[in-house]
GROMACS .gro file of C-alpha atoms in nm:
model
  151
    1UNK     CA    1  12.636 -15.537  -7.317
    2UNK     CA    2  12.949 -15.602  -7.103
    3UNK     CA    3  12.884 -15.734  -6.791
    4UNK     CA    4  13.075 -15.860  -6.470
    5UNK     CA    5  13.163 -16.262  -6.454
    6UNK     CA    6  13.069 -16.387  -6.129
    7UNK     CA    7  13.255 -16.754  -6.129
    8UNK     CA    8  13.290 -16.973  -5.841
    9UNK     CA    9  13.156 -16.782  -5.581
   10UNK     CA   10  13.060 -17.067  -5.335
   11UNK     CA   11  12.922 -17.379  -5.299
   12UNK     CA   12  12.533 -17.401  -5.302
   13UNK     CA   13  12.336 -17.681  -5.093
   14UNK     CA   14  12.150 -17.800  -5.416
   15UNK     CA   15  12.005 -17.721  -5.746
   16UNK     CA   16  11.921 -17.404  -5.793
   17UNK     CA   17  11.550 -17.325  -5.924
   18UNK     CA   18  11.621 -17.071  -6.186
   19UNK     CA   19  11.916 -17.327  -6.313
   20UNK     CA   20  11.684 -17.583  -6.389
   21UNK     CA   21  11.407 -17.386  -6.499
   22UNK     CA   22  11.681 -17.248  -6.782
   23UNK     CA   23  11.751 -17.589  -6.853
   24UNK     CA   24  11.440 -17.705  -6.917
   25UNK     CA   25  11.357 -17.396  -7.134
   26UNK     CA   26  11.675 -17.516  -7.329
   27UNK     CA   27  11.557 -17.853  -7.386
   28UNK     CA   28  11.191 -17.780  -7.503
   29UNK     CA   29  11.275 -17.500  -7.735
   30UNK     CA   30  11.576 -17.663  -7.885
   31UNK     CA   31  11.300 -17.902  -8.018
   32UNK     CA   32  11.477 -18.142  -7.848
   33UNK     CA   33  11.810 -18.107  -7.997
   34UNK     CA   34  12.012 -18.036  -7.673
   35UNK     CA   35  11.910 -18.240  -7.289
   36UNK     CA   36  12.079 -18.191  -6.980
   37UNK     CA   37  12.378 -18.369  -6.903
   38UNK     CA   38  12.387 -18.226  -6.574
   39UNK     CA   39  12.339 -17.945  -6.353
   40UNK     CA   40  12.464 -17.916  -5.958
   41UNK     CA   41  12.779 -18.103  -5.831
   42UNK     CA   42  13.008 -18.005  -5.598
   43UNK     CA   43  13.318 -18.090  -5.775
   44UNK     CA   44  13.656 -17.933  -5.928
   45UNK     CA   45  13.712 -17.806  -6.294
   46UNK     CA   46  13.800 -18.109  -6.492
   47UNK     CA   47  14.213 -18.131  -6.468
   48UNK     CA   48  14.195 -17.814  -6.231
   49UNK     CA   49  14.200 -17.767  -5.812
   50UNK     CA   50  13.972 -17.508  -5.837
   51UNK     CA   51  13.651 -17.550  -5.741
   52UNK     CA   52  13.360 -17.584  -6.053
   53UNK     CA   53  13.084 -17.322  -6.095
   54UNK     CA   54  12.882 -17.665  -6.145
   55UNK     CA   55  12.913 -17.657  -5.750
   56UNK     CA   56  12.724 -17.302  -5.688
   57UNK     CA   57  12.426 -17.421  -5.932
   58UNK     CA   58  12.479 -17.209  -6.133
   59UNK     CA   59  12.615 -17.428  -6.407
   60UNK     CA   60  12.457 -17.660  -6.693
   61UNK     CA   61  12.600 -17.858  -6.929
   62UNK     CA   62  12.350 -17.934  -7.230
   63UNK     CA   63  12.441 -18.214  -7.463
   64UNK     CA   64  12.314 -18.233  -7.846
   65UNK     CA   65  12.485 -18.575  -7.884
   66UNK     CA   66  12.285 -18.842  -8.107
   67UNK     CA   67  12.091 -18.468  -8.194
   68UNK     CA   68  12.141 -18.269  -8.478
   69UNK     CA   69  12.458 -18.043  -8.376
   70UNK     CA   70  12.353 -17.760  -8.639
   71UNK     CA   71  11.999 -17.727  -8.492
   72UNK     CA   72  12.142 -17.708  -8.107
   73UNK     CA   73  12.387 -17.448  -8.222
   74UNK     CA   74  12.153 -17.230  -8.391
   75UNK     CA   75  11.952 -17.208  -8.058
   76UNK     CA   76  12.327 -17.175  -7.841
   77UNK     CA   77  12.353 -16.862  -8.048
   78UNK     CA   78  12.043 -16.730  -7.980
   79UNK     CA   79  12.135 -16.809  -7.642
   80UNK     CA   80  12.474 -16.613  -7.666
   81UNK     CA   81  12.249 -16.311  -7.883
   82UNK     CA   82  12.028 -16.281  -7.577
   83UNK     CA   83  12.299 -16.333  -7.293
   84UNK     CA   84  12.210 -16.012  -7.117
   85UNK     CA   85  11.824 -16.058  -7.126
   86UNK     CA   86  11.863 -16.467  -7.009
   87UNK     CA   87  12.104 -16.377  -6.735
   88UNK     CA   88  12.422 -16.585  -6.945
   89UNK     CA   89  12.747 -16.497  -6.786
   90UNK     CA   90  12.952 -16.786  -7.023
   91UNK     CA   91  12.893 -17.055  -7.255
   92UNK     CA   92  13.179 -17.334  -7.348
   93UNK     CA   93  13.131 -17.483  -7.712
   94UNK     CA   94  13.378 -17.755  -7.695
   95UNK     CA   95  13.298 -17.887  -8.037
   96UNK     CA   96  13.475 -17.639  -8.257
   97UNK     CA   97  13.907 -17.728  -8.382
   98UNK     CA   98  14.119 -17.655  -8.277
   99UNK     CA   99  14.046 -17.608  -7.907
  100UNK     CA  100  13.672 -17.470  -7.856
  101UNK     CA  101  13.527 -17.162  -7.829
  102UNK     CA  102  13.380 -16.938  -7.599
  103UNK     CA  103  13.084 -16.659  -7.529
  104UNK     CA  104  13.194 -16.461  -7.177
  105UNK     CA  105  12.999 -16.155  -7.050
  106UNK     CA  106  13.323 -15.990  -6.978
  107UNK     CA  107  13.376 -15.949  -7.383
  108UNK     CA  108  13.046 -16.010  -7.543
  109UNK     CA  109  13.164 -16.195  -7.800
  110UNK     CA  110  13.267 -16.532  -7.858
  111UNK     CA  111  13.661 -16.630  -7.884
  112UNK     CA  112  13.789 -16.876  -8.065
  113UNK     CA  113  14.041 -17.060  -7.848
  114UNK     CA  114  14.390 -17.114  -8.055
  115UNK     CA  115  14.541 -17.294  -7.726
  116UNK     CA  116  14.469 -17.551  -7.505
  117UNK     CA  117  14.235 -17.358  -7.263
  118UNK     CA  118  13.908 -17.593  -7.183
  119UNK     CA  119  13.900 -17.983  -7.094
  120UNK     CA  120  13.693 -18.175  -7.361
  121UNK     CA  121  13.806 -17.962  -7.661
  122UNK     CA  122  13.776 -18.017  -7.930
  123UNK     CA  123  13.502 -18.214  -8.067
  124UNK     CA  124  13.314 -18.266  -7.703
  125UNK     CA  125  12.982 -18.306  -7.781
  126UNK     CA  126  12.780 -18.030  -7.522
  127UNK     CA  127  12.791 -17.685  -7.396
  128UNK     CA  128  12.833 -17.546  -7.062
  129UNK     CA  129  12.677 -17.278  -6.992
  130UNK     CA  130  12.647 -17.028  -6.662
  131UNK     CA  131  12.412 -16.790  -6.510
  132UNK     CA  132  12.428 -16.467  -6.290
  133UNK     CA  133  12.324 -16.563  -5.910
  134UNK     CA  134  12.000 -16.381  -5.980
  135UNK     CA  135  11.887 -16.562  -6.274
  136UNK     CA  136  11.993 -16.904  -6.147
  137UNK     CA  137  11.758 -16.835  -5.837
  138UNK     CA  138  11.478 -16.681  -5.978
  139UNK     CA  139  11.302 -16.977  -6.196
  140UNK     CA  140  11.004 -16.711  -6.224
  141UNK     CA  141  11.257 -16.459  -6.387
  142UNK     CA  142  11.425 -16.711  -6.604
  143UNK     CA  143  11.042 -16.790  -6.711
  144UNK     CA  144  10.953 -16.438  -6.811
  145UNK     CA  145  11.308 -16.390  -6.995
  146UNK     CA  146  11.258 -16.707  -7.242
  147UNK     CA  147  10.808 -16.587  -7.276
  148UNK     CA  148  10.967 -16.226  -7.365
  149UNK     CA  149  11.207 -16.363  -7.629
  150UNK     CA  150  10.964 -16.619  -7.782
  151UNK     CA  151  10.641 -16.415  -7.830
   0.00000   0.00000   0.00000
């Protein structure tokens, strides 16, 4: 289902529950295969001005290097399968040639990038991944989304 994209929308004061509740759901039912490489910073987009979604909270970047890339992938499109019901708004696979890929919930879909359009692509070795405001403050929702999915 096509949603809205909310992007930067302001800078939060800290993490955000729901954000690292998600994350942590990635990590254990990934077996592993992805961790977090890091969550709320109030910072720019890499070789941008504007401001990163990593500063509203709302952002996670989950690495599967030293990890079986395969494995992480498999549960990234689960992930991207389920967007709607986790609360996903966008995920970055920088990995793919020749310049990354990416899930938005403008589309629905993922797009392969055939231009320079991400920093770290190709071959970076995590995904970046963003929630709606609601999800990334409710750790109790993001909870019940991954239970409902995994039963």
């Amino acid at each position: 289902m096509r949603r809205k994209y909310t992007g930067f929308d302001g800078v939060a004061k800290g993490k955000r529950r729901g954000t690292e509740a998600f994350v942590k759901h990635c990590v254990l039912l990934s077996n592993k295969n992805l961790w977090n490489n890091g969550t709320w910073g109030v910072r720019p987009i890499r070789g941008s001005d504007k401001m990163s979604v990593h500063s509203t909270g709302r952002a996670m970047d989950l690495s599967w290097r030293g990890k079986d890339r395969a494995e992480a992938n498999k549960f990234i499109e689960f992930v991207a399968a389920n967007a709607t019901a986790l609360g996903v708004e966008l995920i970055i696979d920088y990995y793919p040639k020749p310049y990354g890929r990416a899930y938005k919930c403008t589309r629905d879909v993922w797009e392969k990038y055939t231009k320079k359009t991400v920093s770290g692509a190709p071959q970076g070795d995590w995904y970046h991944i963003e929630l709606s405001p609601e999800f990334a403050d409710d750790a109790k929702k993001v909870h019940q989304a991954f239970k409902a999915l995994f039963q």
